[in-house]
Short mmCIF file of C-alpha atoms in Angstrom, two decimals:
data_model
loop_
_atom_site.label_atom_id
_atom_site.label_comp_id
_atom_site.label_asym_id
_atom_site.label_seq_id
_atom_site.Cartn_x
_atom_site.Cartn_y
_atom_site.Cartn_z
CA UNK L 42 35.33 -3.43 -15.18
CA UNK L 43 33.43 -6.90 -14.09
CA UNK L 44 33.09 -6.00 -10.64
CA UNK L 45 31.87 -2.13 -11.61
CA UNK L 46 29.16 -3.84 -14.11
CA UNK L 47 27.80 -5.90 -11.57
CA UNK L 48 27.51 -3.00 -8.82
CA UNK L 49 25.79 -0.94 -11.42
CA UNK L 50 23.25 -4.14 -11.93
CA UNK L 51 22.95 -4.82 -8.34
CA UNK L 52 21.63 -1.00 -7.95
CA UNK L 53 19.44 -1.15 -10.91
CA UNK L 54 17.61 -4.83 -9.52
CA UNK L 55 17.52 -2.66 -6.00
CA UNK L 56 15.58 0.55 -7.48
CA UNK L 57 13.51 -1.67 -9.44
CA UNK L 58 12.68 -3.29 -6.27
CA UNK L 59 12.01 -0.45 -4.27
CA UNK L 60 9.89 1.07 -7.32
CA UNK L 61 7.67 -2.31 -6.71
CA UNK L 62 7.01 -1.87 -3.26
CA UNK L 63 6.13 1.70 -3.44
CA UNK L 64 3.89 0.62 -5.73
CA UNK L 65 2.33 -1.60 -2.95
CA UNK L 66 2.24 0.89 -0.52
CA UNK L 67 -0.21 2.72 -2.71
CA UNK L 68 -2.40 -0.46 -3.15
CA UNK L 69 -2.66 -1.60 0.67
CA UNK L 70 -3.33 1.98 1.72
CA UNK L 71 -6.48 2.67 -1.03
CA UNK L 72 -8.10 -0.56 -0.61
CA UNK L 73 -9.42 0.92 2.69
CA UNK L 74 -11.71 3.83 1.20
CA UNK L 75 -13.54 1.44 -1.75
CA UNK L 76 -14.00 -1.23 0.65
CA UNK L 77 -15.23 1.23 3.37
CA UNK L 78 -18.16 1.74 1.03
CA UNK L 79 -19.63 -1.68 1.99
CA UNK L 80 -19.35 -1.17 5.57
CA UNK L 81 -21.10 2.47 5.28
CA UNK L 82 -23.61 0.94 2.79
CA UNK L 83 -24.59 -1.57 5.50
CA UNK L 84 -24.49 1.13 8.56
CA UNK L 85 -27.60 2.93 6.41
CA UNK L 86 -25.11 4.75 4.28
CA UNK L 87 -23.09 6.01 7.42
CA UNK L 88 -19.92 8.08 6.02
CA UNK L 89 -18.08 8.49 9.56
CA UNK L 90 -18.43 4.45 9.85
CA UNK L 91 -17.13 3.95 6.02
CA UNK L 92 -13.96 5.61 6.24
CA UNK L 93 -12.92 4.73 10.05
CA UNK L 94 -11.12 1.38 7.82
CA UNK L 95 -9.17 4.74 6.22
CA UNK L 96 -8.60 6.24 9.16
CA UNK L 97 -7.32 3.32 11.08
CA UNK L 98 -4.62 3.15 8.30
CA UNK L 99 -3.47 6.19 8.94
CA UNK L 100 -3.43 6.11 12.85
CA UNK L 101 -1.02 3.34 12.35
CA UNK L 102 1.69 6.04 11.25
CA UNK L 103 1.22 7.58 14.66
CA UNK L 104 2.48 4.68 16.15
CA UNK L 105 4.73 2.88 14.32
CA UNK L 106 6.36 6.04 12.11
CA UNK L 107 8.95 6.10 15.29
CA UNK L 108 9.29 2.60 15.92
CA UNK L 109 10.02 1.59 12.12
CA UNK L 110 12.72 4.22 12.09
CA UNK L 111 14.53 2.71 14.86
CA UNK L 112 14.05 -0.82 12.70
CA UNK L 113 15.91 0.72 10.14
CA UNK L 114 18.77 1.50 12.82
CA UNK L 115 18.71 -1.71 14.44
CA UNK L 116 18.30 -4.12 11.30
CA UNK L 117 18.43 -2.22 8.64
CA UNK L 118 16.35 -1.44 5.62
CA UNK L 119 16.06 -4.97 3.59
CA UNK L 120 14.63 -6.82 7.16
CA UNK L 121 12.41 -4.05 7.84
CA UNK L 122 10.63 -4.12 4.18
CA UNK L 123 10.59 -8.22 4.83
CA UNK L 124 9.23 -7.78 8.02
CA UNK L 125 6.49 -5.15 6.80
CA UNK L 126 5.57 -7.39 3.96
CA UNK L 127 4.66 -10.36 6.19
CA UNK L 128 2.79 -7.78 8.71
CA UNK L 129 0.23 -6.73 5.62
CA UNK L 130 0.04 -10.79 4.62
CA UNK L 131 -1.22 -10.55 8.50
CA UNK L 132 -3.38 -7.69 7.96
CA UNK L 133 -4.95 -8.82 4.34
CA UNK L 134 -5.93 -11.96 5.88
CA UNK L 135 -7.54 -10.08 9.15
CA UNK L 136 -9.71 -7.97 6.95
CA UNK L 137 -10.62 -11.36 4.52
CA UNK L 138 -11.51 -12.86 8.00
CA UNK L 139 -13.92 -10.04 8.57
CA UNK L 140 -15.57 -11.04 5.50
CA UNK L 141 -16.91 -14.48 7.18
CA UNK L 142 -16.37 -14.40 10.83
CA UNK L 143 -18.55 -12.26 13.42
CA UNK L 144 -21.21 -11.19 11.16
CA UNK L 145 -24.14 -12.00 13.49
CA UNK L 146 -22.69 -10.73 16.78
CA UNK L 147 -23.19 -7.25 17.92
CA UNK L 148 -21.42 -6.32 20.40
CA UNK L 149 -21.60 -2.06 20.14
CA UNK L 150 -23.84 0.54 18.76
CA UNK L 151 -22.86 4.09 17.15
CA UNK L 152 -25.90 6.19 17.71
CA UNK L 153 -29.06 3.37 16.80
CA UNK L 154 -26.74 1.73 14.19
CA UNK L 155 -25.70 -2.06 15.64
CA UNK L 156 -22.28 -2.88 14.89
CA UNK L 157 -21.34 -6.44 14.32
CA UNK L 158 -17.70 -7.88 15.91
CA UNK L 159 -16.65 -8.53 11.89
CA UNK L 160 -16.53 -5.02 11.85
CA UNK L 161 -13.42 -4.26 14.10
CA UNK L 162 -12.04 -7.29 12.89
CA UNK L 163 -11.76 -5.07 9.86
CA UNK L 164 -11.01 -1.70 11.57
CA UNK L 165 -8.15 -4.30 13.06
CA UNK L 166 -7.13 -5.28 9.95
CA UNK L 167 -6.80 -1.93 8.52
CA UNK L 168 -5.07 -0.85 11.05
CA UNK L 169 -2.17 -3.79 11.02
CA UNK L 170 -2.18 -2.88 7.19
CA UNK L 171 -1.20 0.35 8.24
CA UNK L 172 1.76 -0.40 10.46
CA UNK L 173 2.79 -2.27 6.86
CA UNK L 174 2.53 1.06 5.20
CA UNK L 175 4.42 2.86 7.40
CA UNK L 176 7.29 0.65 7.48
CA UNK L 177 7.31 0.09 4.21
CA UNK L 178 7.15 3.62 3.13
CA UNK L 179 9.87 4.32 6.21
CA UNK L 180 12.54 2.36 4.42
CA UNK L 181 11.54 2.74 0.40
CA UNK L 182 11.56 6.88 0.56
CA UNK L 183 15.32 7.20 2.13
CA UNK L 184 16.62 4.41 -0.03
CA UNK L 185 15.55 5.50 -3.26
CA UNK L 186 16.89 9.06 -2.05
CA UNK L 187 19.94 7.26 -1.23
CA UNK L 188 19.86 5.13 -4.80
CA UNK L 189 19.56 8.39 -6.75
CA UNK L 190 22.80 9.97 -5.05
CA UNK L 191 20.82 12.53 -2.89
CA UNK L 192 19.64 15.79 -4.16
CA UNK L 193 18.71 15.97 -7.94
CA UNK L 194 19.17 12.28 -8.33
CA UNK L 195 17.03 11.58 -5.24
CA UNK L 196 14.52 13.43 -6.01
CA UNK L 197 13.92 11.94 -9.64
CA UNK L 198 13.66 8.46 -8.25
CA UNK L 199 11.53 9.84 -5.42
CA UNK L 200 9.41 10.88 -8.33
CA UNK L 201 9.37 8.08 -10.37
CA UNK L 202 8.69 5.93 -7.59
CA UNK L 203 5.75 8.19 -6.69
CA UNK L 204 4.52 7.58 -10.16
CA UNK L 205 4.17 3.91 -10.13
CA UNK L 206 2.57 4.87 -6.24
CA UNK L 207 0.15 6.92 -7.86
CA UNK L 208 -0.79 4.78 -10.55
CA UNK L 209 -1.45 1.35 -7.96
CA UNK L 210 -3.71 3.83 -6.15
CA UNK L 211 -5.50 4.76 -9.50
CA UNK L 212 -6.09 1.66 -10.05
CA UNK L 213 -7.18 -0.02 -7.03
CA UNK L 214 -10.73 1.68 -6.51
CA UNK L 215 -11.56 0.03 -10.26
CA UNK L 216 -10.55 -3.43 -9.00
CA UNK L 217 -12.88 -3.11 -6.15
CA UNK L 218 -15.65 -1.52 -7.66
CA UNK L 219 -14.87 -4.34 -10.77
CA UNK L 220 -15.45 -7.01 -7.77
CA UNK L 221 -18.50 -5.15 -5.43
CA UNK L 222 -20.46 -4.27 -8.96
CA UNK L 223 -23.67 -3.15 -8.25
CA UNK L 224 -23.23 -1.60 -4.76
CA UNK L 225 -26.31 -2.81 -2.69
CA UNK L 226 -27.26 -3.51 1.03
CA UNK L 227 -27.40 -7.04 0.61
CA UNK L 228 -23.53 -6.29 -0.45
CA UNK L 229 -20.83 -7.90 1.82
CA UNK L 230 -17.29 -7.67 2.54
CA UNK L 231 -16.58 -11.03 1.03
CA UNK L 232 -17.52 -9.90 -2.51
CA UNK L 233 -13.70 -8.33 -2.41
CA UNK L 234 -12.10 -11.34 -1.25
CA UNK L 235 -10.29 -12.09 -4.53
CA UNK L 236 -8.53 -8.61 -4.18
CA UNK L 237 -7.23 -9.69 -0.87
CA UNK L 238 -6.09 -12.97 -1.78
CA UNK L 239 -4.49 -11.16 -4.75
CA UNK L 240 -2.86 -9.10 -2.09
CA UNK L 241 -1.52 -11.60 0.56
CA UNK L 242 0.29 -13.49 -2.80
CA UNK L 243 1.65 -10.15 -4.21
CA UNK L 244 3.49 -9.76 -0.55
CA UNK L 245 4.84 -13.28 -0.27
CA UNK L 246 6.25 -13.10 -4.23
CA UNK L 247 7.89 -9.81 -3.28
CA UNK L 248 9.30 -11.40 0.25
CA UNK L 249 10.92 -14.31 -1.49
CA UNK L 250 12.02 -12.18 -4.32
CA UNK L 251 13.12 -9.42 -1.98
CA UNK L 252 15.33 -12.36 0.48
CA UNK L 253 17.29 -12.86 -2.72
CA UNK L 254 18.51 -9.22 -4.17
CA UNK L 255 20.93 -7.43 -2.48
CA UNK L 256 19.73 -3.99 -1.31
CA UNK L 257 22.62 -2.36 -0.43
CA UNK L 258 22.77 -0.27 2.93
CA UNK L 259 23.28 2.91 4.04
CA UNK L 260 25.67 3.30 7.36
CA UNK L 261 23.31 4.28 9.01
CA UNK L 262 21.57 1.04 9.52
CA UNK L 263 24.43 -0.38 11.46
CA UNK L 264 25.10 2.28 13.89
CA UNK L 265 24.62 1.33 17.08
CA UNK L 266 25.86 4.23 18.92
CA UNK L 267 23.95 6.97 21.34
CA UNK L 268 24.45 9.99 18.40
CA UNK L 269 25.02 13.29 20.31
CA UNK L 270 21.86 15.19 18.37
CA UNK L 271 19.31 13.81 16.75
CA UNK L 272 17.05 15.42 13.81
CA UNK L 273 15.18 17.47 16.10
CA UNK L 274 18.47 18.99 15.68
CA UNK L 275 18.17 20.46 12.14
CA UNK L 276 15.83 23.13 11.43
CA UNK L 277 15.20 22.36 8.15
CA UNK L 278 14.16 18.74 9.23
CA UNK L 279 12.03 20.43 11.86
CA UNK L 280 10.03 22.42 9.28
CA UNK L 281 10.42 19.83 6.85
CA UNK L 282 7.95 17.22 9.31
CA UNK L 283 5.43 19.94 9.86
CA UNK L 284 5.34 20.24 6.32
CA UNK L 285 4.84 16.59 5.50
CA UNK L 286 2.27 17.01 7.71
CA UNK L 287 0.45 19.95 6.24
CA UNK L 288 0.90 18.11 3.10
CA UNK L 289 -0.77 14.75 3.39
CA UNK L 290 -3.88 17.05 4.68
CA UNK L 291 -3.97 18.74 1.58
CA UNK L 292 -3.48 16.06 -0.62
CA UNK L 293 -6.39 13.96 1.54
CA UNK L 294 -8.55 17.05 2.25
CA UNK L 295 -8.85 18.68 -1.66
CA UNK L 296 -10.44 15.31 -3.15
CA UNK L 297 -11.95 14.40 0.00
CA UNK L 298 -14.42 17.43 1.05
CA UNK L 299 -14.67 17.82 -2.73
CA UNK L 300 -16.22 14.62 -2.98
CA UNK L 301 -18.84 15.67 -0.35
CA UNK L 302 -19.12 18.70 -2.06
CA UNK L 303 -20.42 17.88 -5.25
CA UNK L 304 -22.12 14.48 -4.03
CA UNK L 305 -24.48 16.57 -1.71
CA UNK L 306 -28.24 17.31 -2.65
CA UNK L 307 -28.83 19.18 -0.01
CA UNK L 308 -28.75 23.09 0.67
CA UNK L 309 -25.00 23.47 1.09
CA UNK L 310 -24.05 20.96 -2.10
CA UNK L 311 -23.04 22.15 -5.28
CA UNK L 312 -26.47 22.10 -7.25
CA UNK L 313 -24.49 19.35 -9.67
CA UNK L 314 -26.84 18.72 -12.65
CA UNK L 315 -27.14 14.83 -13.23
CA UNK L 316 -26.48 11.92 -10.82
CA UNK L 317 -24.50 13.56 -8.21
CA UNK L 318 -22.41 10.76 -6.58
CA UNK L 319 -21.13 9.12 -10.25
CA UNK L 320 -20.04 12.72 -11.15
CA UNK L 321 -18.29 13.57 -8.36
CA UNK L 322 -16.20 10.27 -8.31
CA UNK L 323 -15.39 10.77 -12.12
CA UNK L 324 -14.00 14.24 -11.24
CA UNK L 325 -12.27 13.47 -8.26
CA UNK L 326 -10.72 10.66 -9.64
CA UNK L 327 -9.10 12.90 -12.65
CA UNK L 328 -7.06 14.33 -9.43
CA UNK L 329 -5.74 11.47 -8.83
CA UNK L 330 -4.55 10.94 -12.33
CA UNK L 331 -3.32 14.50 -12.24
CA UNK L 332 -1.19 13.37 -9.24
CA UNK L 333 -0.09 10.52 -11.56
CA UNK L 334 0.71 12.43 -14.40
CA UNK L 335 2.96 15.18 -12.32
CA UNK L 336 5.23 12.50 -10.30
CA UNK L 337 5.72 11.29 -14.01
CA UNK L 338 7.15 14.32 -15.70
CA UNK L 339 8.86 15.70 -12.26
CA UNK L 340 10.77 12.10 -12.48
CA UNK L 341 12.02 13.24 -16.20
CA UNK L 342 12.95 17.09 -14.93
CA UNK L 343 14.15 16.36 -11.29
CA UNK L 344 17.76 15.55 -12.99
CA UNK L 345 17.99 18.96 -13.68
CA UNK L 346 15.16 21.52 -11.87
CA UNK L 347 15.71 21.56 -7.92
CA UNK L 348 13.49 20.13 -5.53
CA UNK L 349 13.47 23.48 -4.00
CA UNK L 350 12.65 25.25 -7.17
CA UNK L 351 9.84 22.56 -7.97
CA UNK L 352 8.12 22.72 -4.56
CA UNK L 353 8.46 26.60 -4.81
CA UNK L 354 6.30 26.42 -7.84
CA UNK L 355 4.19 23.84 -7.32
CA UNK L 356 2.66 25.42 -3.82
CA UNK L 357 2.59 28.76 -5.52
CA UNK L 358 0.19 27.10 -8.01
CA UNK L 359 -1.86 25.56 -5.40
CA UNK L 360 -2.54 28.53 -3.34
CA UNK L 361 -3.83 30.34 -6.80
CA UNK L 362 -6.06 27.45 -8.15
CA UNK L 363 -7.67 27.23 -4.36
CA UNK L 364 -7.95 31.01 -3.95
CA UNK L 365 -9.39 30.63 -7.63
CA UNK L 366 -12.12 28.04 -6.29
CA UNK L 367 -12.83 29.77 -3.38
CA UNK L 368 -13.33 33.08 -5.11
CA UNK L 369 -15.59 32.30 -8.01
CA UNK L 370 -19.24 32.26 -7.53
CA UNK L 371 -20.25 28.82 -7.19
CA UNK L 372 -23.54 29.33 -10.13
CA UNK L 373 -20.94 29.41 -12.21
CA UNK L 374 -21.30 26.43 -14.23
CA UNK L 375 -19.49 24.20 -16.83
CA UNK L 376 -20.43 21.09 -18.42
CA UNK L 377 -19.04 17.31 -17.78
CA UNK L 378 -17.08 16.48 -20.44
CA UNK L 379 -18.86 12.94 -21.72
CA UNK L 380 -16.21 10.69 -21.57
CA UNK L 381 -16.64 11.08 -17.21
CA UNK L 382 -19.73 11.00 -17.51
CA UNK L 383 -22.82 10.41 -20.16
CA UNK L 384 -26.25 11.50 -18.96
CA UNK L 385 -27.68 11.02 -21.77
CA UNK L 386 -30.59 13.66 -22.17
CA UNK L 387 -29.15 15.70 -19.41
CA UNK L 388 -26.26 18.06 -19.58
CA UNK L 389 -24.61 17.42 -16.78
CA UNK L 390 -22.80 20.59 -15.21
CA UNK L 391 -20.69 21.20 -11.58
CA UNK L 392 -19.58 24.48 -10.47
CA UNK L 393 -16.31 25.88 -12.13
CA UNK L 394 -14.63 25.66 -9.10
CA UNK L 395 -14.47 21.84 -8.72
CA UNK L 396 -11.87 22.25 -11.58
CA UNK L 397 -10.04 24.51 -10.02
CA UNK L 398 -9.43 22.09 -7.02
CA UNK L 399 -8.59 19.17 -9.55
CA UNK L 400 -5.76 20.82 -11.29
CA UNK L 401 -4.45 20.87 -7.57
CA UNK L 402 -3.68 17.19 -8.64
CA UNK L 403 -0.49 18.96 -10.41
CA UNK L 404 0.27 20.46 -7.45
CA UNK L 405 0.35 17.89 -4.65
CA UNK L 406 1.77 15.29 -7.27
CA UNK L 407 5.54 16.09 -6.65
CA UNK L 408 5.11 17.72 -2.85
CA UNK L 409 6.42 14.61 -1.02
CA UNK L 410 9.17 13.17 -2.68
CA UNK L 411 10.39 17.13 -2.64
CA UNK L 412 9.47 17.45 1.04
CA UNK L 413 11.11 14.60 2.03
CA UNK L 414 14.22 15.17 -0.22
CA UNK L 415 14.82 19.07 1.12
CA UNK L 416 14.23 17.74 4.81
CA UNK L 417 16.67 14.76 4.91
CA UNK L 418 19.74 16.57 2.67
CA UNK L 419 22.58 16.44 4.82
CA UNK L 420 21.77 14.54 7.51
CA UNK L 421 23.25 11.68 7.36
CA UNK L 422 23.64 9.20 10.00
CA UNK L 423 20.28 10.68 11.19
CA UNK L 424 18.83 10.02 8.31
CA UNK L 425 16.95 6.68 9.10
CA UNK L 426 15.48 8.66 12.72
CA UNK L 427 14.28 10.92 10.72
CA UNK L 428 12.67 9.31 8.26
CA UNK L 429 10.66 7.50 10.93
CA UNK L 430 9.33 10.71 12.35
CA UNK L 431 7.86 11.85 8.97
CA UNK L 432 5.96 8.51 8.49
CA UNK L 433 4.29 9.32 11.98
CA UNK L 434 3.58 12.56 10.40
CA UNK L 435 1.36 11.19 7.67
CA UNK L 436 -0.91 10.83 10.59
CA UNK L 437 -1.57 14.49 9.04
CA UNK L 438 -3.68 12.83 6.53
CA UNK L 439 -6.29 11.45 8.77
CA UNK L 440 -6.54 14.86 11.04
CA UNK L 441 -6.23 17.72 9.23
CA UNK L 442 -9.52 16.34 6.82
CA UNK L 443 -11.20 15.74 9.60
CA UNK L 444 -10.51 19.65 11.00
CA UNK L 445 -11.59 20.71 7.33
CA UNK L 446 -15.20 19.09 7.54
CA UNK L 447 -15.83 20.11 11.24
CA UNK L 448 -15.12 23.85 9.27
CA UNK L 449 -17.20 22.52 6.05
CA UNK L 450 -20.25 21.55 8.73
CA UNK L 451 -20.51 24.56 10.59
CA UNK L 452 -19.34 27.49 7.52
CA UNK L 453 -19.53 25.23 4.35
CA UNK L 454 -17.47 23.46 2.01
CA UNK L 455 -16.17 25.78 -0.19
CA UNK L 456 -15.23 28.18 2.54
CA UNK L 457 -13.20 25.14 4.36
CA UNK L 458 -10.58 25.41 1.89
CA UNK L 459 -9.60 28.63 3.67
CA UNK L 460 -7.65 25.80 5.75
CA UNK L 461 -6.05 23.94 2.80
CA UNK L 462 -4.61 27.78 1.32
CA UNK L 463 -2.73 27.98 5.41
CA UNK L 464 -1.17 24.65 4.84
CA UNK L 465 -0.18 25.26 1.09
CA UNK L 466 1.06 28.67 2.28
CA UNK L 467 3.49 26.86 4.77
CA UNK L 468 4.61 24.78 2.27
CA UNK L 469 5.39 27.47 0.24
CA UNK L 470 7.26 29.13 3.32
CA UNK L 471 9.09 25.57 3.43
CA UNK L 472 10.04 25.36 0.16
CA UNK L 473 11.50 29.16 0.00
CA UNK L 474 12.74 29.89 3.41
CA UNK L 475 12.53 26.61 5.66
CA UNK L 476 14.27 24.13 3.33
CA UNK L 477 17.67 25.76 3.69
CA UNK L 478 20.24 23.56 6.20
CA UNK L 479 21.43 25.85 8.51
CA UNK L 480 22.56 23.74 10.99
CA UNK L 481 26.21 22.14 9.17
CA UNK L 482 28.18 22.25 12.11
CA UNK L 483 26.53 19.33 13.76
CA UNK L 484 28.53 16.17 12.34
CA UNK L 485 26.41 13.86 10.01
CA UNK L 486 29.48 11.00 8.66
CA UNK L 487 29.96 7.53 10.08
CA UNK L 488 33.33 5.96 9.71
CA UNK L 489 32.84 5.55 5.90
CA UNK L 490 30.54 6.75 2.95
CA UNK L 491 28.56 5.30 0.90
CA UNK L 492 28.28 6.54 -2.64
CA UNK L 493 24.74 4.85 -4.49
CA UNK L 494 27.20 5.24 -7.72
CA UNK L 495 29.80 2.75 -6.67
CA UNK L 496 27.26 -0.06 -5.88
#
């Protein structure tokens, strides 16, 4: 009775754990799009120079989502998360570096804009942060599937986790905007220095804490053997990584182009009433609370409602609040509710359809912990591959936006969505046809099981 108390602790200090850094995942990857404000402030308000810090953080997934699932293989899940959490101490100090290194050299120009070497010391800081990421997200989303017993259970920690996720990316943007202030071109990348100090001391508590609880491991992570398939082998799996991919394009692309959207003045924006840029980062950022508040209450019905029943529903939804947006006429107006934003004297109002794209928020909350859950169910020894490949497949995140505004340039923003409906519409395909595991003849067991329950 001893021995079973103290498993049952040991698995409770390991979810609690892996809640903690998935909650740091979320915080690395969103410091890249507030701080990419200074840089695009100083580049003459340059958006495309701004968000290359994002987009460097997501090309790391390209290139380590493979190699981090073969760490899992080779050393297993505890050394890879204490090996990612020294590589984003690495790439927190790179970027802090950028802040007071390089400043006066220029050693390339985009267009007439001069860009200073401190500059791709940051793009090469974002970019190590990423391959941080991606490992850590590589081991934390097939553990806590593991933790929770698979299916049901998997999904609800999968959830829960993504809750805590969503709310250190919430949060994050404030503390940076808390620390810029007043954004202005005398404004430099130092001014967030504190956050990345913050950062770099968060990582080394959780490596020393992390060296001293046992997270227990799955077989997998000791296999050394040349497996006969691989997850390419499963269908489901297969459908399950284009998915992913689909996925982190629409949860990027909806708040993203909507952002442009109702930001722009010009011809093609939304004809927002009021100051344009504060509104549209109040409404956006309501989607990401959305996201928050759907991982929350999928982690209390995910014990009992299906991943494959949630995803069904939630991508149904999607498609119909996008169609919705897309469909009504854009001078159809509603008011700003005051506590986003007080103009004072003037009413501010934004086309109906921007709140048709937030309640997507609901939507793409619960998408990747049920992605990810459907995909890897019943694979087994494979699991660890596989969960490297759809890491690389976030990679989705940084393309498929960019595909959306080369659409929103050349046809318009609203009609760009048209792209977002595709994806959604595969993910609905996924979740009612694609999930299903039709390949259980190819053997999945190692020598012995491990049952999360018995830990």
């Amino acid at each position: 009775m001893a021995t079973q108390t103290v498993n049952k602790n040991a698995r409770v200090i390991a979810i609690v754990v892996m809640f903690f850094v998935y909650a740091m995942i979320s915080f690395v990857t969103n410091l890249a799009a507030p701080i990419g404000t200074i840089w695009g402030n100083l580049f003459a308000g340059d958006k495309v120079l701004g968000m290359m810090g994002n987009m460097m953080n997501f090309l790391a997934y390209l290139f380590m989502g493979i190699p981090a699932g073969n760490l899992l293989v080779k050393i297993g899940y505890k050394k890879t998360c204490l090996w990612a959490l020294v590589v984003g101490i690495v790439g927190l100090f790179v970027q802090y570096l950028s802040g007071v290194v390089g400043a006066d050299t220029i050693i390339a120009h985009f267009g007439q804009v001069p860009l200073p070497l401190n500059y791709f010391i940051y793009l090469l800081g974002a970019f190590i942060c990423g391959f941080c990421v991606c490992m850590l997200n590589t081991a934390v989303c097939p553990m806590l599937n593991m933790l929770g017993g698979s299916g049901k259970g998997g999904n609800q920690l999968l959830q829960f986790g993504g809750a805590l996720n969503s709310l250190a990316g919430t949060l994050t943007p404030f503390f940076v905007g808390a620390l810029i202030g007043v954004l202005t071109p005398s404004t430099k990348i130092v001014a967030v220095s504190p956050l990345l100090f913050i950062g770099m001391a968060i990582f080394a508590v959780a490596f020393v804490v992390l060296s001293f609880v046992y997270i227990p491991e799955p077989p997998i992570s000791k296999g050394k053997k040349a497996y006969t398939h691989s997850p390419w082998s499963f269908r489901h799996t297969v459908l399950g990584v284009i998915s992913i991919f689909f996925y982190v394009g629409v949860e990027v692309g909806i708040p993203g182009t909507l952002n442009f959207y109702l930001a722009d003045q010009g011809a093609n924006g939304a004809g927002v009433i009021g100051d344009a840029s504060t509104i549209a980062g109040a409404i956006v950022a309501v989607y990401w609370l959305l996201m928050l508040v759907g991982r929350f209450l999928s982690g209390f019905i995910s014990g009992a409602v299906s991943s494959k029943t949630q995803l069904t529903v939630v991508a149904s939804l999607g498609v119909i609040l996008v169609l919705a947006a897309i469909f009504t006429p854009q001078d159809v107006t509603v008011a700003v509710p005051s506590f986003l934003y007080d103009g004072g004297d003037v009413a501010a109002r934004v086309p109906l359809s921007a709140y048709f794209l937030v309640l997507c928020g609901l939507s793409t909350s619960i998408m990747w912990g049920s992605i990810f859950n459907l995909a890897v169910e019943g694979l087994g020894k494979y699991t660890a591959q596989a969960s490297g490949i759809f890491m690389m497949m976030v990679v989705g995140g940084g393309i498929m936006p960019l595909i959306q505004s080369a659409i929103a340039n050349n046809a318009g923003y609203i009609t760009s969505y048209w792209l977002v409906v595709a994806m959604l519409l595969f993910i609905l395909f996924y979740g009612l046809i694609g999930s299903k595991n039709v390949n259980t003849d190819i053997p999945v067991d190692e020598e012995e099981t491990l049952d999360p329950r018995n830990l």
